[in-house]
Amino acid sequence: MSAKDKKIMVIGGGIAGLTAAWELSRFNIDVELIEKTPFLGGYAIQYCCKATDECRQCGACTVEAMLKNVVNEPKIKVHLATEVEKINNSGRFSVDLKKSSYKPDFATEGVIRGYSKNNSPLHVIVDKEKCEGNPDAVPEGAVELDTMGFSGKLDVDAVILASGFQPFDAEQKGTYGYKKFPNVVTGMDLERIIRENATVVRPSDGKTAQKIAFIQCVGSRDERLGHLWCSQVCCPYALRMAERIKHKNADAEITVFYMDIQNVGKDYAGFYEKCKTEFRFVRNIPVDVFPMENDSLSMRYMNEEDGLCINEEFDLVVLSVGIVPGPDNSNMSDLFDVGLNEDGFFTGIDKLNSTSTLKDGIFLAGTVAGPKDIAASMAHAGQAASEVIKHLGVS
Ligand SMILES: Cc1cc2nc3c(=O)[nH]c(=O)nc-3n(C[C@H](O)[C@H](O)[C@H](O)COP(=O)(O)OP(=O)(O)OC[C@H]3O[C@@H](n4cnc5c(N)ncnc54)[C@H](O)[C@@H]3O)c2cc1C
Ligand code: SF4
Ligand code: SF4
């Protein structure tokens, strides 16, 4: 059967949704890509390059490349600032879409920036009041969020859910003082700090951070939170960023507080061995962070050798937050009649085919189905596209 007249809806424009849409378009299939924010790329488009003298294979640049593919592909129609309202399944899927209710909470001067068609920067005004007081802050061609979004009905032959994850909210671990002490940041914040600065600076005073602590497993492998899973990405991203910091500032002293180091990815064992020669690894997770007068932070932890408690001061504490289920999972599970597992991620039919669901015609791609890095999300999305093609019976 030919792919002509077949149409697939992909929900979520992160790396998984972009990859699934792109793979389907290679088979001449039309794709409607629905993204609830005003931008494509999901979390991964915000990450820094972690190269030192060599590429560290963090995958961040593959997202930009895939985004360019998608926005230049006529078979893929992108609907930004749009979300699903209702779905009707009578043979094909009839999907009602509405303007999204998404409201960003991080709009500096009322404008947020991201990517649009042809990968040129898109500036979106999200707070008109803030802009009126400061017209210089509004770049030429900025679009108002209120004018974005699509309302209407689309009929499609299958749906891929690729609505991703959310980073663990570090404020839930109150004793670390995130958002209370300026020099406690998350891995997500550090991605941005490294992207914007040549060296890592302290948010409190803009001075170079010399003594830096990473606390691993924040929000993952935590019985109290009921988050028993390993997020898989926070060891690699923390070590890659630590390496990058050391590369730019050889005097930086880095300590990694950990339970286990997740061994993922090609050459990871060799990379970890190298890290052990450059950073201090302490197999203990501190539970409290205390502020000091100079905005430094003190942490208490147990010395592995003698079991005694040590207090130590750091310039910057990085909380390596993990992956938790996306905020819309429960609503989407009801809308699409697809089950979630006990952790709150969507569940495929089995381990070998984790992209097909028990609901005929509904597929999963990326972290919507559990923690994955960029490469694994892309591979999963590729598998989802293959399953869709099998489902459609096209060649
Ligand atoms: C701090 C941190 C650092 C990381 N660093 C790395 C790294 O260096 N390298 C690496 O390989 N991996 C890294 N990861 C993992 C990486 O972020 C994920 O693998 C990747 O973002 C997964 O892509 P995704 O498309 O599944 O999800 P997302 O990036 O979450 O994208 C999902 C998209 O769906 C949209 N969406 C959500 N709900 C809806 C809805 N209802 N309707 C429409 N659209 C919706 C979202 O707005 C978003 O655009 C890191 C993770 C964290 C937490
Ligand atoms: S963004 Fe990551 S994958 Fe790309 S060049 Fe930099 S280190 Fe390598
Ligand atoms: S990847 Fe590392 S830091 Fe993240 S949950 Fe797993 S063991 Fe903990």
GROMACS .gro file of C-alpha atoms and ligand atoms in nm:
model
  464
    1MET     CA    1   0.000   0.000   0.000
    2SER     CA    2   0.123   0.352  -0.075
    3ALA     CA    3   0.196   0.613   0.190
    4LYS     CA    4  -0.010   0.868  -0.005
    5ASP     CA    5  -0.300   1.008   0.198
    6LYS     CA    6  -0.163   0.859   0.521
    7LYS     CA    7  -0.123   1.109   0.799
    8ILE     CA    8   0.032   1.070   1.143
    9MET     CA    9   0.009   1.298   1.443
   10VAL     CA   10   0.319   1.334   1.661
   11ILE     CA   11   0.255   1.496   1.999
   12GLY     CA   12   0.563   1.670   2.140
   13GLY     CA   13   0.837   1.854   1.953
   14GLY     CA   14   1.137   1.744   2.162
   15ILE     CA   15   1.414   1.532   2.013
   16ALA     CA   16   1.194   1.218   2.018
   17GLY     CA   17   0.901   1.387   1.840
   18LEU     CA   18   1.131   1.559   1.591
   19THR     CA   19   1.305   1.230   1.509
   20ALA     CA   20   0.980   1.035   1.472
   21ALA     CA   21   0.834   1.306   1.245
   22TRP     CA   22   1.149   1.317   1.033
   23GLU     CA   23   1.170   0.937   0.996
   24LEU     CA   24   0.806   0.920   0.885
   25SER     CA   25   0.855   1.200   0.634
   26ARG     CA   26   1.137   0.991   0.477
   27PHE     CA   27   0.863   0.741   0.386
   28ASN     CA   28   0.661   1.016   0.220
   29ILE     CA   29   0.409   1.018   0.505
   30ASP     CA   30   0.246   1.347   0.608
   31VAL     CA   31   0.302   1.443   0.970
   32GLU     CA   32   0.116   1.687   1.195
   33LEU     CA   33   0.358   1.779   1.475
   34ILE     CA   34   0.187   1.924   1.783
   35GLU     CA   35   0.395   2.118   2.036
   36LYS     CA   36   0.241   2.288   2.336
   37THR     CA   37   0.516   2.548   2.390
   38PRO     CA   38   0.601   2.820   2.135
   39PHE     CA   39   0.928   2.640   2.044
   40LEU     CA   40   1.060   2.312   1.914
   41GLY     CA   41   1.346   2.113   2.065
   42GLY     CA   42   1.218   2.026   2.414
   43TYR     CA   43   1.471   2.028   2.697
   44ALA     CA   44   1.765   1.906   2.493
   45ILE     CA   45   1.778   2.215   2.268
   46GLN     CA   46   1.880   2.413   2.578
   47TYR     CA   47   2.193   2.209   2.659
   48CYS     CA   48   2.553   2.324   2.629
   49CYS     CA   49   2.825   2.164   2.418
   50LYS     CA   50   3.040   1.961   2.657
   51ALA     CA   51   3.342   1.921   2.429
   52THR     CA   52   3.690   1.960   2.576
   53ASP     CA   53   3.975   1.896   2.331
   54GLU     CA   54   3.748   1.634   2.187
   55CYS     CA   55   3.376   1.587   2.135
   56ARG     CA   56   3.223   1.430   2.447
   57GLN     CA   57   2.927   1.288   2.253
   58CYS     CA   58   2.668   1.457   2.471
   59GLY     CA   59   2.429   1.468   2.175
   60ALA     CA   60   2.326   1.833   2.219
   61CYS     CA   61   2.420   1.936   1.865
   62THR     CA   62   2.222   1.649   1.711
   63VAL     CA   63   1.907   1.821   1.838
   64GLU     CA   64   1.981   2.140   1.645
   65ALA     CA   65   2.056   1.936   1.334
   66MET     CA   66   1.728   1.741   1.362
   67LEU     CA   67   1.534   2.060   1.427
   68LYS     CA   68   1.669   2.207   1.103
   69ASN     CA   69   1.567   1.891   0.914
   70VAL     CA   70   1.213   1.911   1.047
   71VAL     CA   71   1.142   2.280   0.993
   72ASN     CA   72   1.264   2.255   0.633
   73GLU     CA   73   1.062   1.940   0.549
   74PRO     CA   74   0.735   2.020   0.367
   75LYS     CA   75   0.579   1.683   0.465
   76ILE     CA   76   0.588   1.794   0.832
   77LYS     CA   77   0.339   2.055   0.946
   78VAL     CA   78   0.432   2.211   1.280
   79HIS     CA   79   0.165   2.347   1.518
   80LEU     CA   80   0.331   2.542   1.798
   81ALA     CA   81   0.154   2.652   2.118
   82THR     CA   82  -0.111   2.386   2.051
   83GLU     CA   83  -0.243   2.090   2.249
   84VAL     CA   84  -0.496   1.809   2.220
   85GLU     CA   85  -0.842   1.870   2.359
   86LYS     CA   86  -1.031   1.557   2.257
   87ILE     CA   87  -0.981   1.245   2.052
   88ASN     CA   88  -1.234   1.028   1.877
   89ASN     CA   89  -1.139   0.686   1.746
   90SER     CA   90  -1.371   0.544   1.485
   91GLY     CA   91  -1.133   0.376   1.242
   92ARG     CA   92  -0.913   0.682   1.196
   93PHE     CA   93  -0.840   0.918   1.485
   94SER     CA   94  -1.024   1.247   1.482
   95VAL     CA   95  -0.832   1.487   1.706
   96ASP     CA   96  -0.964   1.820   1.836
   97LEU     CA   97  -0.682   2.068   1.895
   98LYS     CA   98  -0.683   2.393   2.087
   99LYS     CA   99  -0.446   2.679   2.161
  100SER     CA  100  -0.226   2.565   2.443
  101SER     CA  101  -0.266   2.693   2.795
  102TYR     CA  102   0.114   2.682   2.841
  103LYS     CA  103   0.249   2.985   3.028
  104PRO     CA  104   0.626   3.005   3.071
  105ASP     CA  105   0.742   3.119   3.412
  106PHE     CA  106   1.090   3.229   3.306
  107ALA     CA  107   1.022   3.522   3.070
  108THR     CA  108   1.301   3.774   3.114
  109GLU     CA  109   1.162   4.118   3.034
  110GLY     CA  110   0.845   3.960   2.898
  111VAL     CA  111   1.012   3.791   2.598
  112ILE     CA  112   1.130   3.431   2.552
  113ARG     CA  113   1.356   3.307   2.275
  114GLY     CA  114   1.367   2.982   2.081
  115TYR     CA  115   1.370   2.834   1.731
  116SER     CA  116   1.121   2.877   1.450
  117LYS     CA  117   1.090   2.796   1.082
  118ASN     CA  118   1.432   2.789   0.906
  119ASN     CA  119   1.594   2.766   1.247
  120SER     CA  120   1.605   3.142   1.283
  121PRO     CA  121   1.554   3.276   1.634
  122LEU     CA  122   1.191   3.329   1.727
  123HIS     CA  123   1.108   3.585   1.993
  124VAL     CA  124   0.779   3.539   2.171
  125ILE     CA  125   0.619   3.807   2.384
  126VAL     CA  126   0.459   3.636   2.679
  127ASP     CA  127   0.404   3.934   2.905
  128LYS     CA  128   0.286   4.246   2.723
  129GLU     CA  129   0.282   4.455   3.039
  130LYS     CA  130   0.651   4.397   3.104
  131CYS     CA  131   0.731   4.485   2.741
  132GLU     CA  132   0.529   4.807   2.743
  133GLY     CA  133   0.752   4.939   3.019
  134ASN     CA  134   1.065   4.837   2.827
  135PRO     CA  135   1.022   4.860   2.446
  136ASP     CA  136   1.398   4.808   2.386
  137ALA     CA  137   1.363   4.454   2.517
  138VAL     CA  138   1.131   4.355   2.232
  139PRO     CA  139   1.328   4.235   1.927
  140GLU     CA  140   1.199   4.317   1.581
  141GLY     CA  141   0.954   4.058   1.452
  142ALA     CA  142   0.863   3.926   1.797
  143VAL     CA  143   0.537   3.730   1.799
  144GLU     CA  144   0.275   3.753   2.071
  145LEU     CA  145   0.200   3.422   2.240
  146ASP     CA  146  -0.173   3.502   2.226
  147THR     CA  147  -0.160   3.502   1.846
  148MET     CA  148   0.000   3.155   1.827
  149GLY     CA  149  -0.170   2.816   1.841
  150PHE     CA  150  -0.412   2.615   1.628
  151SER     CA  151  -0.774   2.533   1.704
  152GLY     CA  152  -0.959   2.280   1.491
  153LYS     CA  153  -0.997   1.912   1.403
  154LEU     CA  154  -0.745   1.688   1.227
  155ASP     CA  155  -0.802   1.331   1.108
  156VAL     CA  156  -0.499   1.102   1.130
  157ASP     CA  157  -0.422   0.731   1.089
  158ALA     CA  158  -0.205   0.691   1.399
  159VAL     CA  159  -0.062   0.895   1.685
  160ILE     CA  160   0.285   0.898   1.838
  161LEU     CA  161   0.300   1.028   2.195
  162ALA     CA  162   0.635   1.203   2.243
  163SER     CA  163   0.551   1.452   2.516
  164GLY     CA  164   0.867   1.383   2.712
  165PHE     CA  165   0.954   1.423   3.078
  166GLN     CA  166   1.014   1.695   3.333
  167PRO     CA  167   1.330   1.748   3.534
  168PHE     CA  168   1.286   1.671   3.904
  169ASP     CA  169   1.179   1.985   4.094
  170ALA     CA  170   1.474   2.035   4.333
  171GLU     CA  171   1.264   2.252   4.566
  172GLN     CA  172   1.103   1.929   4.682
  173LYS     CA  173   1.434   1.843   4.853
  174GLY     CA  174   1.403   2.140   5.088
  175THR     CA  175   1.720   2.071   5.289
  176TYR     CA  176   1.937   2.149   4.984
  177GLY     CA  177   1.809   2.509   4.979
  178TYR     CA  178   1.745   2.529   4.604
  179LYS     CA  179   1.593   2.872   4.521
  180LYS     CA  180   1.679   2.983   4.876
  181PHE     CA  181   2.059   2.989   4.843
  182PRO     CA  182   2.168   3.143   4.510
  183ASN     CA  183   2.474   2.921   4.469
  184VAL     CA  184   2.276   2.598   4.482
  185VAL     CA  185   2.188   2.520   4.120
  186THR     CA  186   2.051   2.220   3.932
  187GLY     CA  187   2.210   2.032   3.644
  188MET     CA  188   1.960   2.209   3.417
  189ASP     CA  189   2.077   2.550   3.548
  190LEU     CA  190   2.440   2.448   3.498
  191GLU     CA  191   2.367   2.358   3.133
  192ARG     CA  192   2.252   2.720   3.086
  193ILE     CA  193   2.539   2.871   3.289
  194ILE     CA  194   2.797   2.685   3.078
  195ARG     CA  195   2.613   2.777   2.759
  196GLU     CA  196   2.623   3.147   2.849
  197ASN     CA  197   2.966   3.179   3.016
  198ALA     CA  198   3.316   3.066   2.926
  199THR     CA  199   3.384   2.967   3.289
  200VAL     CA  200   3.136   2.862   3.554
  201VAL     CA  201   3.037   3.159   3.766
  202ARG     CA  202   2.848   3.182   4.093
  203PRO     CA  203   2.498   3.325   4.044
  204SER     CA  204   2.535   3.531   4.365
  205ASP     CA  205   2.829   3.748   4.252
  206GLY     CA  206   2.939   3.640   3.903
  207LYS     CA  207   3.278   3.523   4.038
  208THR     CA  208   3.440   3.209   3.897
  209ALA     CA  209   3.340   2.907   4.106
  210GLN     CA  210   3.658   2.725   4.215
  211LYS     CA  211   3.529   2.464   4.456
  212ILE     CA  212   3.231   2.284   4.313
  213ALA     CA  213   3.027   1.993   4.450
  214PHE     CA  214   2.794   1.775   4.244
  215ILE     CA  215   2.528   1.584   4.439
  216GLN     CA  216   2.407   1.287   4.234
  217CYS     CA  217   2.069   1.111   4.232
  218VAL     CA  218   1.863   1.419   4.329
  219GLY     CA  219   1.503   1.309   4.277
  220SER     CA  220   1.598   0.959   4.160
  221ARG     CA  221   1.657   0.633   4.349
  222ASP     CA  222   1.481   0.795   4.641
  223GLU     CA  223   1.248   0.576   4.845
  224ARG     CA  224   1.098   0.868   5.035
  225LEU     CA  225   0.984   1.029   4.711
  226GLY     CA  226   0.871   0.694   4.572
  227HIS     CA  227   1.112   0.749   4.280
  228LEU     CA  228   1.295   0.418   4.269
  229TRP     CA  229   1.425   0.443   3.914
  230CYS     CA  230   1.771   0.549   3.797
  231SER     CA  231   1.736   0.847   3.562
  232GLN     CA  232   2.033   0.723   3.356
  233VAL     CA  233   2.130   1.068   3.228
  234CYS     CA  234   2.255   1.253   3.538
  235CYS     CA  235   2.585   1.065   3.584
  236PRO     CA  236   2.688   1.121   3.222
  237TYR     CA  237   2.578   1.486   3.210
  238ALA     CA  238   2.737   1.569   3.549
  239LEU     CA  239   3.072   1.409   3.459
  240ARG     CA  240   3.076   1.566   3.114
  241MET     CA  241   3.005   1.911   3.257
  242ALA     CA  242   3.264   1.859   3.532
  243GLU     CA  243   3.521   1.768   3.266
  244ARG     CA  244   3.427   2.073   3.066
  245ILE     CA  245   3.468   2.296   3.376
  246LYS     CA  246   3.810   2.146   3.450
  247HIS     CA  247   3.914   2.190   3.087
  248LYS     CA  248   3.837   2.565   3.100
  249ASN     CA  249   3.970   2.612   3.455
  250ALA     CA  250   4.244   2.367   3.551
  251ASP     CA  251   4.242   2.502   3.911
  252ALA     CA  252   3.879   2.409   3.971
  253GLU     CA  253   3.838   2.153   4.252
  254ILE     CA  254   3.547   1.923   4.182
  255THR     CA  255   3.389   1.673   4.420
  256VAL     CA  256   3.118   1.429   4.314
  257PHE     CA  257   2.895   1.288   4.590
  258TYR     CA  258   2.738   0.968   4.461
  259MET     CA  259   2.577   0.631   4.537
  260ASP     CA  260   2.678   0.453   4.215
  261ILE     CA  261   2.802   0.589   3.889
  262GLN     CA  262   2.579   0.479   3.606
  263ASN     CA  263   2.789   0.323   3.334
  264VAL     CA  264   2.618   0.416   3.010
  265GLY     CA  265   2.737   0.487   2.661
  266LYS     CA  266   3.028   0.406   2.437
  267ASP     CA  267   3.375   0.453   2.597
  268TYR     CA  268   3.208   0.544   2.925
  269ALA     CA  269   3.426   0.315   3.137
  270GLY     CA  270   3.743   0.481   3.002
  271PHE     CA  271   3.591   0.824   3.050
  272TYR     CA  272   3.500   0.743   3.412
  273GLU     CA  273   3.854   0.620   3.484
  274LYS     CA  274   3.988   0.952   3.350
  275CYS     CA  275   3.740   1.146   3.568
  276LYS     CA  276   3.865   0.958   3.875
  277THR     CA  277   4.212   1.104   3.819
  278GLU     CA  278   4.072   1.459   3.793
  279PHE     CA  279   3.791   1.482   4.050
  280ARG     CA  280   3.732   1.359   4.401
  281PHE     CA  281   3.455   1.098   4.428
  282VAL     CA  282   3.287   1.059   4.768
  283ARG     CA  283   3.046   0.767   4.807
  284ASN     CA  284   2.802   0.948   5.031
  285ILE     CA  285   2.505   1.173   4.958
  286PRO     CA  286   2.496   1.480   5.188
  287VAL     CA  287   2.148   1.557   5.318
  288ASP     CA  288   2.180   1.925   5.412
  289VAL     CA  289   2.333   2.238   5.264
  290PHE     CA  290   2.397   2.537   5.494
  291PRO     CA  291   2.458   2.896   5.381
  292MET     CA  292   2.778   3.073   5.488
  293GLU     CA  293   2.831   3.448   5.523
  294ASN     CA  294   3.017   3.489   5.192
  295ASP     CA  295   2.742   3.307   4.996
  296SER     CA  296   2.949   2.990   5.007
  297LEU     CA  297   2.780   2.669   5.113
  298SER     CA  298   2.871   2.421   5.380
  299MET     CA  299   2.786   2.052   5.357
  300ARG     CA  300   2.819   1.774   5.609
  301TYR     CA  301   2.899   1.423   5.494
  302MET     CA  302   3.047   1.102   5.625
  303ASN     CA  303   3.409   1.017   5.559
  304GLU     CA  304   3.419   0.674   5.394
  305GLU     CA  305   3.742   0.570   5.568
  306ASP     CA  306   3.671   0.644   5.935
  307GLY     CA  307   3.293   0.702   5.933
  308LEU     CA  308   3.338   1.047   6.090
  309CYS     CA  309   3.134   1.349   5.984
  310ILE     CA  310   3.312   1.620   5.788
  311ASN     CA  311   3.195   1.978   5.725
  312GLU     CA  312   3.326   2.124   5.403
  313GLU     CA  313   3.272   2.453   5.223
  314PHE     CA  314   3.200   2.490   4.851
  315ASP     CA  315   3.153   2.789   4.615
  316LEU     CA  316   2.881   2.618   4.415
  317VAL     CA  317   2.663   2.310   4.472
  318VAL     CA  318   2.513   2.140   4.166
  319LEU     CA  319   2.211   1.915   4.222
  320SER     CA  320   2.213   1.646   3.954
  321VAL     CA  321   1.837   1.631   3.904
  322GLY     CA  322   1.690   1.337   3.722
  323ILE     CA  323   1.401   1.258   3.493
  324VAL     CA  324   1.044   1.235   3.625
  325PRO     CA  325   0.721   1.171   3.430
  326GLY     CA  326   0.585   1.463   3.226
  327PRO     CA  327   0.317   1.683   3.385
  328ASP     CA  328   0.059   1.589   3.118
  329ASN     CA  329   0.099   1.211   3.141
  330SER     CA  330  -0.208   1.152   3.351
  331ASN     CA  331  -0.432   1.369   3.133
  332MET     CA  332  -0.291   1.218   2.812
  333SER     CA  333  -0.335   0.868   2.952
  334ASP     CA  334  -0.707   0.942   2.996
  335LEU     CA  335  -0.740   1.112   2.657
  336PHE     CA  336  -0.570   0.833   2.463
  337ASP     CA  337  -0.674   0.542   2.685
  338VAL     CA  338  -0.314   0.422   2.721
  339GLY     CA  339  -0.187   0.301   3.059
  340LEU     CA  340   0.093   0.439   3.274
  341ASN     CA  341   0.329   0.220   3.473
  342GLU     CA  342   0.358   0.245   3.851
  343ASP     CA  343   0.618   0.522   3.818
  344GLY     CA  344   0.390   0.735   3.599
  345PHE     CA  345   0.561   0.682   3.260
  346PHE     CA  346   0.368   0.546   2.961
  347THR     CA  347   0.404   0.176   2.910
  348GLY     CA  348   0.463  -0.017   2.588
  349ILE     CA  349   0.341  -0.370   2.523
  350ASP     CA  350   0.669  -0.531   2.628
  351LYS     CA  351   1.040  -0.471   2.673
  352LEU     CA  352   1.125  -0.572   2.318
  353ASN     CA  353   0.858  -0.348   2.172
  354SER     CA  354   0.832  -0.055   2.408
  355THR     CA  355   0.699   0.180   2.139
  356SER     CA  356   0.368   0.001   2.064
  357THR     CA  357   0.087   0.025   2.317
  358LEU     CA  358  -0.215  -0.191   2.391
  359LYS     CA  359  -0.423   0.071   2.210
  360ASP     CA  360  -0.419   0.004   1.837
  361GLY     CA  361  -0.269   0.297   1.645
  362ILE     CA  362  -0.112   0.475   1.946
  363PHE     CA  363   0.268   0.461   1.979
  364LEU     CA  364   0.531   0.599   2.218
  365ALA     CA  365   0.862   0.773   2.151
  366GLY     CA  366   1.135   0.894   2.387
  367THR     CA  367   1.124   0.976   2.757
  368VAL     CA  368   0.744   0.971   2.770
  369ALA     CA  369   0.806   0.597   2.816
  370GLY     CA  370   1.085   0.629   3.077
  371PRO     CA  371   1.431   0.783   3.128
  372LYS     CA  372   1.657   0.798   2.823
  373ASP     CA  373   1.939   1.013   2.693
  374ILE     CA  374   1.922   1.193   2.360
  375ALA     CA  375   2.070   0.905   2.158
  376ALA     CA  376   1.835   0.650   2.317
  377SER     CA  377   1.535   0.883   2.266
  378MET     CA  378   1.624   0.913   1.898
  379ALA     CA  379   1.664   0.536   1.862
  380HIS     CA  380   1.330   0.481   2.037
  381ALA     CA  381   1.161   0.736   1.809
  382GLY     CA  382   1.309   0.559   1.505
  383GLN     CA  383   1.161   0.232   1.631
  384ALA     CA  384   0.824   0.402   1.687
  385ALA     CA  385   0.827   0.528   1.327
  386SER     CA  386   0.901   0.173   1.201
  387GLU     CA  387   0.612   0.033   1.406
  388VAL     CA  388   0.380   0.299   1.262
  389ILE     CA  389   0.487   0.208   0.909
  390LYS     CA  390   0.417  -0.161   0.984
  391HIS     CA  391   0.081  -0.064   1.133
  392LEU     CA  392  -0.012   0.135   0.820
  393GLY     CA  393   0.104  -0.149   0.599
  394VAL     CA  394   0.287   0.093   0.369
  395SER     CA  395   0.604   0.006   0.182
  396LIG     C1  396   1.955   1.829   3.354
  396LIG     C2  397   1.953   1.734   3.238
  396LIG     C3  398   2.060   1.733   3.150
  396LIG     C4  399   2.062   1.643   3.045
  396LIG     N1  400   2.171   1.640   2.962
  396LIG     C5  401   2.177   1.549   2.863
  396LIG     C6  402   2.292   1.540   2.779
  396LIG     O1  403   2.386   1.618   2.791
  396LIG     N2  404   2.292   1.444   2.683
  396LIG     C7  405   2.188   1.357   2.666
  396LIG     O2  406   2.196   1.270   2.578
  396LIG     N3  407   2.076   1.365   2.742
  396LIG     C8  408   2.068   1.459   2.839
  396LIG     N4  409   1.955   1.467   2.916
  396LIG     C9  410   1.837   1.386   2.877
  396LIG    C10  411   1.759   1.458   2.763
  396LIG     O3  412   1.706   1.579   2.815
  396LIG    C11  413   1.646   1.369   2.711
  396LIG     O4  414   1.700   1.248   2.663
  396LIG    C12  415   1.568   1.433   2.595
  396LIG     O5  416   1.536   1.567   2.620
  396LIG    C13  417   1.440   1.353   2.572
  396LIG     O6  418   1.368   1.409   2.467
  396LIG     P1  419   1.209   1.390   2.457
  396LIG     O7  420   1.171   1.440   2.323
  396LIG     O8  421   1.172   1.252   2.495
  396LIG     O9  422   1.148   1.484   2.572
  396LIG     P2  423   1.144   1.644   2.594
  396LIG    O10  424   1.277   1.705   2.576
  396LIG    O11  425   1.076   1.660   2.727
  396LIG    O12  426   1.046   1.697   2.480
  396LIG    C14  427   0.907   1.677   2.488
  396LIG    C15  428   0.834   1.787   2.412
  396LIG    O13  429   0.694   1.763   2.418
  396LIG    C16  430   0.626   1.884   2.450
  396LIG     N5  431   0.500   1.851   2.519
  396LIG    C17  432   0.483   1.809   2.647
  396LIG     N6  433   0.352   1.787   2.672
  396LIG    C18  434   0.286   1.815   2.558
  396LIG    C19  435   0.149   1.812   2.522
  396LIG     N7  436   0.054   1.775   2.609
  396LIG     N8  437   0.114   1.849   2.395
  396LIG    C20  438   0.210   1.889   2.306
  396LIG     N9  439   0.341   1.894   2.336
  396LIG    C21  440   0.379   1.856   2.460
  396LIG    C22  441   0.724   1.958   2.539
  396LIG    O14  442   0.695   2.097   2.542
  396LIG    C23  443   0.857   1.926   2.470
  396LIG    O15  444   0.886   2.017   2.367
  396LIG    C24  445   1.952   1.553   3.025
  396LIG    C25  446   1.843   1.555   3.114
  396LIG    C26  447   1.844   1.642   3.221
  396LIG    C27  448   1.729   1.640   3.317
  397SF4     S1  449   2.739   1.934   2.150
  397SF4    FE1  450   2.808   1.740   2.243
  397SF4     S2  451   2.803   1.597   2.069
  397SF4    FE2  452   2.805   1.804   1.983
  397SF4     S3  453   3.021   1.861   1.952
  397SF4    FE3  454   2.965   1.933   2.156
  397SF4     S4  455   3.026   1.761   2.290
  397SF4    FE4  456   3.015   1.680   2.084
  398SF4     S1  457   2.227   0.831   3.641
  398SF4    FE1  458   2.360   0.842   3.821
  398SF4     S2  459   2.289   1.026   3.930
  398SF4    FE2  460   2.128   0.970   3.788
  398SF4     S3  461   1.990   0.843   3.909
  398SF4    FE3  462   2.132   0.704   3.802
  398SF4     S4  463   2.298   0.667   3.946
  398SF4    FE4  464   2.184   0.848   4.020
   0.00000   0.00000   0.00000
